[in-house]
PDB file of C-alpha atoms in Angstrom:
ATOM      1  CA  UNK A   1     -13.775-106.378  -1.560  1.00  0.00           C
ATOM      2  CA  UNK A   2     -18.003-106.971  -0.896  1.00  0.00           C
ATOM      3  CA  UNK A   3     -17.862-105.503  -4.833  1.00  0.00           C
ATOM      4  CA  UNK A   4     -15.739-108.623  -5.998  1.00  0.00           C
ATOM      5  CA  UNK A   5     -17.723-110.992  -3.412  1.00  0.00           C
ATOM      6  CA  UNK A   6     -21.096-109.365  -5.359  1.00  0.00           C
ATOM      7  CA  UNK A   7     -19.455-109.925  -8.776  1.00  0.00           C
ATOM      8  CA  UNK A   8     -18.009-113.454  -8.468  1.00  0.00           C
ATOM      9  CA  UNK A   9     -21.718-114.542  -6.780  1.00  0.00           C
ATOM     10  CA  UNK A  10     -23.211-113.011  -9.777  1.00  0.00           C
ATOM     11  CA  UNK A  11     -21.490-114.602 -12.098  1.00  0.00           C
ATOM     12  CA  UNK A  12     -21.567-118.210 -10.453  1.00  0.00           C
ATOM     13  CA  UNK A  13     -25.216-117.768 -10.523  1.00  0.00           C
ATOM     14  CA  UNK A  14     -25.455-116.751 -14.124  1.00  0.00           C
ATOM     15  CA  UNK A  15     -23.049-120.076 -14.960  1.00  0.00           C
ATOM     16  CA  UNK A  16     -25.521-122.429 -12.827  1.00  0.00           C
ATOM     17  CA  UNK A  17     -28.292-120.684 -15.053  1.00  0.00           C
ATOM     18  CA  UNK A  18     -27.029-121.399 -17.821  1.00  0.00           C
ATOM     19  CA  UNK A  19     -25.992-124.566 -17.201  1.00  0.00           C
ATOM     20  CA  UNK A  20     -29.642-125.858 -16.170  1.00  0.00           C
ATOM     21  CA  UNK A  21     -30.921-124.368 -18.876  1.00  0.00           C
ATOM     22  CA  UNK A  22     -29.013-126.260 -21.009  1.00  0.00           C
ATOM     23  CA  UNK A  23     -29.739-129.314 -18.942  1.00  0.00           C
ATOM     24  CA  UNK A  24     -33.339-128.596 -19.063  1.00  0.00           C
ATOM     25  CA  UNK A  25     -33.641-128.202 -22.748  1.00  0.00           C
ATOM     26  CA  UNK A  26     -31.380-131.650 -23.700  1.00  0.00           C
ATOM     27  CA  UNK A  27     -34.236-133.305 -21.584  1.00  0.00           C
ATOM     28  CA  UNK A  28     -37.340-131.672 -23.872  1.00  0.00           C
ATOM     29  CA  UNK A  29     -35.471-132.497 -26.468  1.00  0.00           C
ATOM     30  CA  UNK A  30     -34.762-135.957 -25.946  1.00  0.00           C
ATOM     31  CA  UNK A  31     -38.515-136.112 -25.077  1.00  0.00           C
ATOM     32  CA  UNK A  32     -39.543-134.585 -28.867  1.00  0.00           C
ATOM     33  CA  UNK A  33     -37.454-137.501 -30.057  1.00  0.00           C
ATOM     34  CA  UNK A  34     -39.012-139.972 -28.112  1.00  0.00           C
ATOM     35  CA  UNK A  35     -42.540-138.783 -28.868  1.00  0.00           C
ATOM     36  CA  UNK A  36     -45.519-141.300 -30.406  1.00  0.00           C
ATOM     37  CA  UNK A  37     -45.640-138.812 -32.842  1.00  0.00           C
ATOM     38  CA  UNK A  38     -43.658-138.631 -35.906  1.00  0.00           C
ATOM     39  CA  UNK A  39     -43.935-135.528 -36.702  1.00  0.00           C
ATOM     40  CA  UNK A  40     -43.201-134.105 -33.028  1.00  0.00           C
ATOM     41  CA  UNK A  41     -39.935-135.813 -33.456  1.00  0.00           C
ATOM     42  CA  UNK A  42     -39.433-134.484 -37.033  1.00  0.00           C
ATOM     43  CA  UNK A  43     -39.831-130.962 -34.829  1.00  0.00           C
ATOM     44  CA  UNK A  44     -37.327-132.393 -32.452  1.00  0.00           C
ATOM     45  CA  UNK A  45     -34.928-133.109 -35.425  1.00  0.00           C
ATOM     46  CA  UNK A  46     -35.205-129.595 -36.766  1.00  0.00           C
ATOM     47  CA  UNK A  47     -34.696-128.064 -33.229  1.00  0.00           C
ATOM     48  CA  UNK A  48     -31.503-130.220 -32.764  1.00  0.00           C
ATOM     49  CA  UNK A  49     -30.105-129.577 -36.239  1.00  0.00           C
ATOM     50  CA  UNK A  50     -30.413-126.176 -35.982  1.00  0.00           C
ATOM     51  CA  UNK A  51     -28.711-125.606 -32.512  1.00  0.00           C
ATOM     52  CA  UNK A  52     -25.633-127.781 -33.942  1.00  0.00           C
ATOM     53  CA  UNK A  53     -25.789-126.083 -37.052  1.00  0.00           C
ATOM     54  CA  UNK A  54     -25.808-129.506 -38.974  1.00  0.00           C
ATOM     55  CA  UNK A  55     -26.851-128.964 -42.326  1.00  0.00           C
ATOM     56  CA  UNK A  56     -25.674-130.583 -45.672  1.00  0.00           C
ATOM     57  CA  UNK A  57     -23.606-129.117 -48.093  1.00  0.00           C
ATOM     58  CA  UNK A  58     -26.527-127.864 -49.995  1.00  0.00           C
ATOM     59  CA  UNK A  59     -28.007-126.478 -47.035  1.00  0.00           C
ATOM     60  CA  UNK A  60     -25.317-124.633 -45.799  1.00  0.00           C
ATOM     61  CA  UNK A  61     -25.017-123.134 -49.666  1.00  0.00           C
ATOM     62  CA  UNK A  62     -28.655-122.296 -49.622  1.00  0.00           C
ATOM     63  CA  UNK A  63     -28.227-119.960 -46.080  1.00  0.00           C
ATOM     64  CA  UNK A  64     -25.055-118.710 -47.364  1.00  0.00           C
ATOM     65  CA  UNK A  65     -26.939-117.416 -50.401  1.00  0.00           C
ATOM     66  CA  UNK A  66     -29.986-116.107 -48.503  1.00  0.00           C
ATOM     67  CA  UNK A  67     -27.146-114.564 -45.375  1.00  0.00           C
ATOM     68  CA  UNK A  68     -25.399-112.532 -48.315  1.00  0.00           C
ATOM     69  CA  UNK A  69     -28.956-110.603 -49.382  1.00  0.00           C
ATOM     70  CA  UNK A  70     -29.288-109.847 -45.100  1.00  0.00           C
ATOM     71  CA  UNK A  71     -25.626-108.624 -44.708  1.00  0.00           C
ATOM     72  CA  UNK A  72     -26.453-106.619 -48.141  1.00  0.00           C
ATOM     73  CA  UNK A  73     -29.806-105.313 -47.037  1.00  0.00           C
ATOM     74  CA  UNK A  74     -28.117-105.005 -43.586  1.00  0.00           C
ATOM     75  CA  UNK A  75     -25.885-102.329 -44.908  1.00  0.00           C
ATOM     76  CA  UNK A  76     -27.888-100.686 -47.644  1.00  0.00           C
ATOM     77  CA  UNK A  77     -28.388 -96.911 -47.773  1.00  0.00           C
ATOM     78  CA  UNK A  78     -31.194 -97.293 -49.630  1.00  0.00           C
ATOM     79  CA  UNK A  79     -34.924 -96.168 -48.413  1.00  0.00           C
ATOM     80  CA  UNK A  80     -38.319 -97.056 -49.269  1.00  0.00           C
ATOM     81  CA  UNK A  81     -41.698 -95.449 -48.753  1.00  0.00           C
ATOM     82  CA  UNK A  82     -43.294 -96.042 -44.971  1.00  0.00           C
ATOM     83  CA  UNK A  83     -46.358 -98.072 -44.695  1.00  0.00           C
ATOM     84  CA  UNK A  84     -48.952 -97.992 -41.757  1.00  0.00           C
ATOM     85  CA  UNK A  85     -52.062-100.615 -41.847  1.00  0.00           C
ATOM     86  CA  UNK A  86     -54.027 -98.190 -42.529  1.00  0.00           C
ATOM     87  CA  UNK A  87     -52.099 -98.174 -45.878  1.00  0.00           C
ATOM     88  CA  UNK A  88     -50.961 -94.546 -45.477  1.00  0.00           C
ATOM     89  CA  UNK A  89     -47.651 -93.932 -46.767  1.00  0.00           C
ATOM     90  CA  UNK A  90     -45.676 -91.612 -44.075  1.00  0.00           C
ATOM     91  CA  UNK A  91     -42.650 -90.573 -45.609  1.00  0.00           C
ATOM     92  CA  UNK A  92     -39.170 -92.712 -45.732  1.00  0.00           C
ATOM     93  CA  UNK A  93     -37.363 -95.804 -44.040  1.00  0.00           C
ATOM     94  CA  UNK A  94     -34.275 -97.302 -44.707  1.00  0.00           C
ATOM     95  CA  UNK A  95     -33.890-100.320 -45.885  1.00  0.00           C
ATOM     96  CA  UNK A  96     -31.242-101.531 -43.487  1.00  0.00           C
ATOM     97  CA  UNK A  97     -33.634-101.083 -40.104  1.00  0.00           C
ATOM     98  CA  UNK A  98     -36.479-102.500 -41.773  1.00  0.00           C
ATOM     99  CA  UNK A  99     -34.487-105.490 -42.156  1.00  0.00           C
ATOM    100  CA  UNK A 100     -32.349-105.288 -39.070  1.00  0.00           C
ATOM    101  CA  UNK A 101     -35.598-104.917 -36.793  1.00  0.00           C
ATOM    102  CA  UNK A 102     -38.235-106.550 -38.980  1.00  0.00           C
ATOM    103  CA  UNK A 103     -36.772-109.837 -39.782  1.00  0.00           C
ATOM    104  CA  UNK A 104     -35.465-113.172 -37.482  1.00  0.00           C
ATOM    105  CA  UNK A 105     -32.372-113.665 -36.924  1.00  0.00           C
ATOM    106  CA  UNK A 106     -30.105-116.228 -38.766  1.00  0.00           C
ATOM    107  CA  UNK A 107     -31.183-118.915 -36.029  1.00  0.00           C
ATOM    108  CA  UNK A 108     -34.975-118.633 -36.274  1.00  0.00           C
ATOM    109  CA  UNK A 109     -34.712-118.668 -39.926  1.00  0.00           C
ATOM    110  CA  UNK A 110     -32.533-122.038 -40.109  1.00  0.00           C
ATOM    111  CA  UNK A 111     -34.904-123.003 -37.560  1.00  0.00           C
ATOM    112  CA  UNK A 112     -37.723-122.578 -40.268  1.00  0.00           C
ATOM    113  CA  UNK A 113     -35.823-124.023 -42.770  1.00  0.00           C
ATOM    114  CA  UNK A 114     -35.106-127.416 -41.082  1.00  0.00           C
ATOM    115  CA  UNK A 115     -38.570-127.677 -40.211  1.00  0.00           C
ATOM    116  CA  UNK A 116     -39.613-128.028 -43.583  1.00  0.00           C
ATOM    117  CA  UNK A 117     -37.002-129.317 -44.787  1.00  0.00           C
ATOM    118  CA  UNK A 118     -37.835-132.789 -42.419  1.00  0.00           C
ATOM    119  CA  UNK A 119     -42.198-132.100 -42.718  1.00  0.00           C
ATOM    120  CA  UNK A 120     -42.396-131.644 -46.238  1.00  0.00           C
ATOM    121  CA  UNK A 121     -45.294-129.484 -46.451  1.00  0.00           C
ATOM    122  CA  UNK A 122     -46.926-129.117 -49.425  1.00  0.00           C
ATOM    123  CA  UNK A 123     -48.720-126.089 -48.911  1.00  0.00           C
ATOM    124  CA  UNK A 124     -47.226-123.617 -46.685  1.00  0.00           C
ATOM    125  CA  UNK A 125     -48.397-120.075 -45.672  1.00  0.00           C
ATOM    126  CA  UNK A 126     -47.134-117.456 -44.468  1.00  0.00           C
ATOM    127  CA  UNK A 127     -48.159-113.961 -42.875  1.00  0.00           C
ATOM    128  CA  UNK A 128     -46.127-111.323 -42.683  1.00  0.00           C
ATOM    129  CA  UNK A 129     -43.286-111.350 -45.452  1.00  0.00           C
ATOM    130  CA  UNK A 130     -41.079-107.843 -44.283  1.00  0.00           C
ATOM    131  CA  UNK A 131     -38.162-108.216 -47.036  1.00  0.00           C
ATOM    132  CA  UNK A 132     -38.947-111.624 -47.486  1.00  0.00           C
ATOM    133  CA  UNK A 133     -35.977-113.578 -45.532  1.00  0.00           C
ATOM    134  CA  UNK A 134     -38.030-115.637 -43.851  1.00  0.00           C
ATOM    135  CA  UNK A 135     -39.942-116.328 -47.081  1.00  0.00           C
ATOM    136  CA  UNK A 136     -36.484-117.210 -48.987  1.00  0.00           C
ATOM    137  CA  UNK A 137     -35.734-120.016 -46.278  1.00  0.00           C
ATOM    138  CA  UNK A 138     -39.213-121.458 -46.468  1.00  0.00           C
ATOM    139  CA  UNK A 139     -38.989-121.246 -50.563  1.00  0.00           C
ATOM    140  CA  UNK A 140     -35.150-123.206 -50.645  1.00  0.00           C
ATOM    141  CA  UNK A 141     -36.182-125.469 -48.411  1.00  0.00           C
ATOM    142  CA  UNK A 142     -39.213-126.432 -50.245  1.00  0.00           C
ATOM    143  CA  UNK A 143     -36.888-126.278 -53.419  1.00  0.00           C
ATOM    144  CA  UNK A 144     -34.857-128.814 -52.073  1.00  0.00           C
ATOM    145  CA  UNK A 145     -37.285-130.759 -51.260  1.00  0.00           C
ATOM    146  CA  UNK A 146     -38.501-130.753 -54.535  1.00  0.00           C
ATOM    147  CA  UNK A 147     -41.899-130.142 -53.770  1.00  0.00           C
ATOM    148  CA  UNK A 148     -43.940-128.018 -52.074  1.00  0.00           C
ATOM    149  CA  UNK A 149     -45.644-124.098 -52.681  1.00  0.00           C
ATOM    150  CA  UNK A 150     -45.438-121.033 -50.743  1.00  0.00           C
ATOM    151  CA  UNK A 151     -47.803-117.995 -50.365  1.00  0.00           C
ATOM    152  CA  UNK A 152     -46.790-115.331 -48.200  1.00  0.00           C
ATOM    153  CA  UNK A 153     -48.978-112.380 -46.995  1.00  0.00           C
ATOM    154  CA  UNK A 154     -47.425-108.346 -46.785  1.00  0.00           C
ATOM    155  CA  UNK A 155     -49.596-105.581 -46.237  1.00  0.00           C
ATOM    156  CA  UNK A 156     -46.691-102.797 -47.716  1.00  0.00           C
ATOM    157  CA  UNK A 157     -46.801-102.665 -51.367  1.00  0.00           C
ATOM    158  CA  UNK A 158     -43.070-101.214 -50.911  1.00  0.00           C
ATOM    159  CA  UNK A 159     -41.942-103.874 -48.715  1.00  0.00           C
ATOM    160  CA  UNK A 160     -43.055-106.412 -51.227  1.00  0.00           C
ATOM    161  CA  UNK A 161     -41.167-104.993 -53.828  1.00  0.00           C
ATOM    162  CA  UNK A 162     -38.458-105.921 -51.733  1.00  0.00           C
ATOM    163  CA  UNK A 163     -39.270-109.472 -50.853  1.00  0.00           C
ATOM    164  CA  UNK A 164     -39.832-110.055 -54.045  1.00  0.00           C
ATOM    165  CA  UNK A 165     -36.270-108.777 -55.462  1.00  0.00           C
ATOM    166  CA  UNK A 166     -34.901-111.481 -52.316  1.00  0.00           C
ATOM    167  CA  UNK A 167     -37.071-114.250 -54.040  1.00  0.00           C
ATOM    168  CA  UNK A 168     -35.679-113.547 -57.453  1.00  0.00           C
ATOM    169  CA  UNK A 169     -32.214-113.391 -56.397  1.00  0.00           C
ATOM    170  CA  UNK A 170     -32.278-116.761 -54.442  1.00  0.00           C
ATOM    171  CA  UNK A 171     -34.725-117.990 -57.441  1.00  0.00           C
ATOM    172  CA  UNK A 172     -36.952-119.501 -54.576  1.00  0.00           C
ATOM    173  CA  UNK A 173     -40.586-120.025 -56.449  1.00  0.00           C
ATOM    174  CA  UNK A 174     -42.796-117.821 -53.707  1.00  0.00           C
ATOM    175  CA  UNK A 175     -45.847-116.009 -54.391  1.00  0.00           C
ATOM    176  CA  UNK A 176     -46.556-113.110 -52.344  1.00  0.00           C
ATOM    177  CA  UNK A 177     -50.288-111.770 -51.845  1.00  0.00           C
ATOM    178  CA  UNK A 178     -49.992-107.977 -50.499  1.00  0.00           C
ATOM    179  CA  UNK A 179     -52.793-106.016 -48.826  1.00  0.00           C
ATOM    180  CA  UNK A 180     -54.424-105.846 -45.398  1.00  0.00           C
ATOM    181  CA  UNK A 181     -53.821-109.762 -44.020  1.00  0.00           C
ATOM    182  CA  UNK A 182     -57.600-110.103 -43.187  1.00  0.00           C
ATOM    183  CA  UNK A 183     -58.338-109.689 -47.097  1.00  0.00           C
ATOM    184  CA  UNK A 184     -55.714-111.611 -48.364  1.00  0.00           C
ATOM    185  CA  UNK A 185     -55.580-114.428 -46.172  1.00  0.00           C
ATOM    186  CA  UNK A 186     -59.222-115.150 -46.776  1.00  0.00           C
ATOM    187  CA  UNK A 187     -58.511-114.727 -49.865  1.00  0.00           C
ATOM    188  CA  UNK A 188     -56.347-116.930 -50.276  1.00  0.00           C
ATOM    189  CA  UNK A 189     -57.497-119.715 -47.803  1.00  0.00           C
ATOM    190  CA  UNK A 190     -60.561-119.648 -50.069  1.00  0.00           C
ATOM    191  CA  UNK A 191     -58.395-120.324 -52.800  1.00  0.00           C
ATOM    192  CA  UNK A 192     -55.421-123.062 -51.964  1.00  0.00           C
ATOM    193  CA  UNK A 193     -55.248-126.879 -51.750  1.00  0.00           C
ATOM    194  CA  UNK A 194     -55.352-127.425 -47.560  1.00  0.00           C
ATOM    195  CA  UNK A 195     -52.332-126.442 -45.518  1.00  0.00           C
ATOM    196  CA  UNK A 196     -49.721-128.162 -44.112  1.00  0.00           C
ATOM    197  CA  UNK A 197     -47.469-125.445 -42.613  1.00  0.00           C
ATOM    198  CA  UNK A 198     -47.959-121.913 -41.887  1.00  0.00           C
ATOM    199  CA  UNK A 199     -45.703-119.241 -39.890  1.00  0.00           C
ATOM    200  CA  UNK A 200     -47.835-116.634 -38.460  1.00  0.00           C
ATOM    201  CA  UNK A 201     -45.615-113.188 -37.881  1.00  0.00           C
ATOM    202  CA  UNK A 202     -48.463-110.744 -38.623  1.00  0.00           C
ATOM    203  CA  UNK A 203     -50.010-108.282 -35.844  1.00  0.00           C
ATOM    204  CA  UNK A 204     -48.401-108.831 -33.202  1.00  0.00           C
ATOM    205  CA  UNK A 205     -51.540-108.600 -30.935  1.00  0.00           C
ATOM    206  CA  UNK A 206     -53.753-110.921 -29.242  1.00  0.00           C
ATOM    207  CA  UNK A 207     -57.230-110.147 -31.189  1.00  0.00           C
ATOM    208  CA  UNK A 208     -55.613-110.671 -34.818  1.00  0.00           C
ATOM    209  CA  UNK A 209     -53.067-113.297 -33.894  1.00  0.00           C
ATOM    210  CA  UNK A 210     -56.267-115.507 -32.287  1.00  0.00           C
ATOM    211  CA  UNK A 211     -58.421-114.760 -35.486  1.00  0.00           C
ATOM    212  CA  UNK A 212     -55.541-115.965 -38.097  1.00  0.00           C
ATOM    213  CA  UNK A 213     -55.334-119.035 -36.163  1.00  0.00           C
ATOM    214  CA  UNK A 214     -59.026-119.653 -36.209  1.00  0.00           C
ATOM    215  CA  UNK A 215     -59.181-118.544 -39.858  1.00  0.00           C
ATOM    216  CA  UNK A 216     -56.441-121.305 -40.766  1.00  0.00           C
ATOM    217  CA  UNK A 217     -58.080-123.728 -38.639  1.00  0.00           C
ATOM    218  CA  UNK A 218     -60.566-125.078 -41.206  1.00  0.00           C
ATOM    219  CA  UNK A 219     -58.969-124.993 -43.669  1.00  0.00           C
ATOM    220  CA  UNK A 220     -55.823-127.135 -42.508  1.00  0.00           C
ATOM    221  CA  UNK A 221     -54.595-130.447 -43.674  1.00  0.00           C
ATOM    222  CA  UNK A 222     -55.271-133.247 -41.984  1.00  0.00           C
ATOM    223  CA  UNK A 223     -52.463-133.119 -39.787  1.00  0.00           C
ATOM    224  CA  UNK A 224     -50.577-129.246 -39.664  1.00  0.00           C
ATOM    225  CA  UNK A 225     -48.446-127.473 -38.104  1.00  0.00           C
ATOM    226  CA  UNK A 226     -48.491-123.622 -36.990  1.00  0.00           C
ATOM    227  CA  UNK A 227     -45.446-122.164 -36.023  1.00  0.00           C
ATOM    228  CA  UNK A 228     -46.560-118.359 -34.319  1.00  0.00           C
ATOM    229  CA  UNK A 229     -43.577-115.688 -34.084  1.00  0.00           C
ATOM    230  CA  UNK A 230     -43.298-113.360 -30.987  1.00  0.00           C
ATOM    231  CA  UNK A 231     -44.978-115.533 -28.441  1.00  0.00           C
ATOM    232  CA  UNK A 232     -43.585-113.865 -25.566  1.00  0.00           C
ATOM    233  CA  UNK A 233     -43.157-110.144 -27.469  1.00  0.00           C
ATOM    234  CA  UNK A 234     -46.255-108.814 -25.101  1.00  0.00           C
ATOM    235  CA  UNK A 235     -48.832-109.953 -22.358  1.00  0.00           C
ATOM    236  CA  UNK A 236     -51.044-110.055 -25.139  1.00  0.00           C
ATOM    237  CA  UNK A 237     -48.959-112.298 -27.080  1.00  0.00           C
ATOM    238  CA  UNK A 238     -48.373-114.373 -24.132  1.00  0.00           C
ATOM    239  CA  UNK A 239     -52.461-114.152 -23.627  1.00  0.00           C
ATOM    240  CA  UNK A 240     -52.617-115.198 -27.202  1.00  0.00           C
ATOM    241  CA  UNK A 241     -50.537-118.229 -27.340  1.00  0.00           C
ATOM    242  CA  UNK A 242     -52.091-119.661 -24.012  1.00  0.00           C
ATOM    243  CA  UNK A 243     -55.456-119.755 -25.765  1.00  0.00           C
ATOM    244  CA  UNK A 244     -54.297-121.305 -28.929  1.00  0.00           C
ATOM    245  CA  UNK A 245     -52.430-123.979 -27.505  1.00  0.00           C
ATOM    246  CA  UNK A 246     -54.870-125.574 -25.452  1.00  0.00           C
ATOM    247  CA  UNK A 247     -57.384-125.816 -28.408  1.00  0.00           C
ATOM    248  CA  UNK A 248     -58.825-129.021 -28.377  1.00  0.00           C
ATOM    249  CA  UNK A 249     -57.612-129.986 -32.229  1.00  0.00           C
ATOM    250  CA  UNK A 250     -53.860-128.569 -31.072  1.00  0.00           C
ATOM    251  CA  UNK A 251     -52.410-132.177 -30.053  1.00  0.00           C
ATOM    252  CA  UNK A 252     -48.894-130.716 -29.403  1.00  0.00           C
ATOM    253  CA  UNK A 253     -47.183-127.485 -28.130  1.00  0.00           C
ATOM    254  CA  UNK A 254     -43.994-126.811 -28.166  1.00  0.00           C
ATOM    255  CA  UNK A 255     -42.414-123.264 -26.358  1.00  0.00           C
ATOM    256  CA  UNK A 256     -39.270-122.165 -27.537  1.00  0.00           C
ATOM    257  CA  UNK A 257     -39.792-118.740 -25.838  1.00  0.00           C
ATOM    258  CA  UNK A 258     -39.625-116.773 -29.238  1.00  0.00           C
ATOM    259  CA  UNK A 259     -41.467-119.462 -31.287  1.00  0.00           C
ATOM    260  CA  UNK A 260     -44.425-121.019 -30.520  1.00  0.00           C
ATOM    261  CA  UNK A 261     -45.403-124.231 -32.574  1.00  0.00           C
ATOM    262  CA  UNK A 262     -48.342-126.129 -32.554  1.00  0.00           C
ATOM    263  CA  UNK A 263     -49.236-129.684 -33.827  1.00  0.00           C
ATOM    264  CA  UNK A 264     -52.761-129.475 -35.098  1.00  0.00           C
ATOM    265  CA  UNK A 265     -54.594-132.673 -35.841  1.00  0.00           C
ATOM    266  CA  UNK A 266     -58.757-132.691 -35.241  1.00  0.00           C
ATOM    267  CA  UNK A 267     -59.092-136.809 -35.745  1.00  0.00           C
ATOM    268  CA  UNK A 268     -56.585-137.433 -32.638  1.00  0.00           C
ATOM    269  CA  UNK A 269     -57.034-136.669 -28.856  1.00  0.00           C
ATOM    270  CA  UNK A 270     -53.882-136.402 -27.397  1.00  0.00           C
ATOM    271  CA  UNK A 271     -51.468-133.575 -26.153  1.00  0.00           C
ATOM    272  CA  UNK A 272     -48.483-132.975 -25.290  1.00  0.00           C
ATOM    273  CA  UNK A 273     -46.551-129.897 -24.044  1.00  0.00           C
ATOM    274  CA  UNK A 274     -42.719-129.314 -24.009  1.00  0.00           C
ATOM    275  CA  UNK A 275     -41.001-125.916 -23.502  1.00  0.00           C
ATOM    276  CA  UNK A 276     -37.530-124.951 -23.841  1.00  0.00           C
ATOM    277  CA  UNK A 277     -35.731-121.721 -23.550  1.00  0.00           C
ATOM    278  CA  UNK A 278     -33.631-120.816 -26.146  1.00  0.00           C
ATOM    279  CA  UNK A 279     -32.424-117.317 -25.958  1.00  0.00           C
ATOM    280  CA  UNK A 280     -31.468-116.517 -29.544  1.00  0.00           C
ATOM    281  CA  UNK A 281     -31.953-113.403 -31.085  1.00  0.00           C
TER     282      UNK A 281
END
């Protein structure tokens, strides 16, 4: 009898904990949309359109596409050579937990694709391809846009080789820079038009997370935004995105407990902060 008494209580407070935390994150996002700034509510509108899965009819056919090369890669026997930052190969790893543990889910990844879908970037970057999923949303959504490039940054040769089979079969136009992501990213930063957009899902670690942000930082657009994976993988990570997002050119945050993104504009002096918890993985 106390067992069912200990159940039932659990589970009424699990309901009410859900319930507010839907509450709670209707009222951020109602705030995002009611923002001074237009492009915090064009992150509100790709927050919302996600979560209700509202996406046009070429949308949907452009995740479909991209879904099919997961659920393929998903359940692929296949193996490719290990990788370590040191670039030391270390024998074999399949194909299907590289994807399974080194990609976003289907959510994040819509989540991506609505945001630039409604920003438009021109020039996006990203760090840390894996297989390239991630990179395949970012690449459709610029295509139907019709406008826009994307670089993105791998340090394994042989995980490249994948991402770049996932570009060619979604025929999403994304070049892909491989080596370690200090190299390449200065690289590359050194030679690209300013940026826009960028989704940082490199080292997870508080050192190199803080240096890509303040290796971006100069050479942003005018107005940018940053959208960092992992923010609440570690304490360091946690460290990480508590120092970047009360930089004083960051004019927005907003917490979604996995992503962090970040409004960056250094001509304007406002901020603004909103934080919801959505528990999608």
């Amino acid at each position: 009898m106390k067992t069912a008494v200990k159940n039932n209580l659990w589970l009424s407070i699990r309901i009410l904990s859900l319930l507010l935390r839907k509450f709670q994150n209707r009222q951020q996002i109602k705030a995002l949309n009611n923002s001074s700034s237009e492009t915090v509510k064009k992150i509100g509108k790709a927050v919302r359109f996600s979560l209700n899965k509202n996406f046009s009819p070429e949308e949907k056919e452009a995740i479909k596409r991209i879904e099919s090369i997961r659920k393929e890669y998903l359940t692929s026997e296949r193996e490719i050579h290990r990788w370590d930052p040191e670039g030391n190969a270390e024998g074999k790893e399949k194909l299907s937990t590289v994807t399974k543990y080194g990609s976003r889910s289907e959510f994040w990844d819509t989540l991506l694709f609505q945001l630039v879908r409604n920003l438009k970037p021109l020039t996006s970057v990203e760090i840390g391809t894996c297989v390239g999923i991630s990179a395949a949303y970012l690449g459709l959504a610029q295509k139907l846009n019709g406008e826009g490039k994307l670089t993105t940054l791998e340090g394994s040769p042989y995980r490249s080789e994948i991402a770049r089979e996932t570009f060619q079969k979604v025929q999403a136009n994304v070049n892909i820079a491989v080596g370690k992501f200090d190299v390449t990213l200065r690289q590359i930063l050194d030679n690209t038009e300013p940026i826009d957009f960028a989704f940082i899902d490199g080292n997870h670690r508080f050192a190199p997370t803080v240096d890509y942000f303040k290796a971006l930082l100069p050479r942003l657009a005018t107005e940018s935004v940053l959208v960092f994976d992992d923010i609440n993988y570690s304490p360091e990570m946690q460290r990480a995105w508590k120092k970047i997002k009360v930089h004083p050119f960051v004019n927005a945050s907003i917490d979604l407990f996995v992503f962090g993104i970040v409004v960056v504009n250094s001509e304007t002096t406002t901020k603004e902060g909103y934080k919801l918890s959505i528990l999608k993985f």
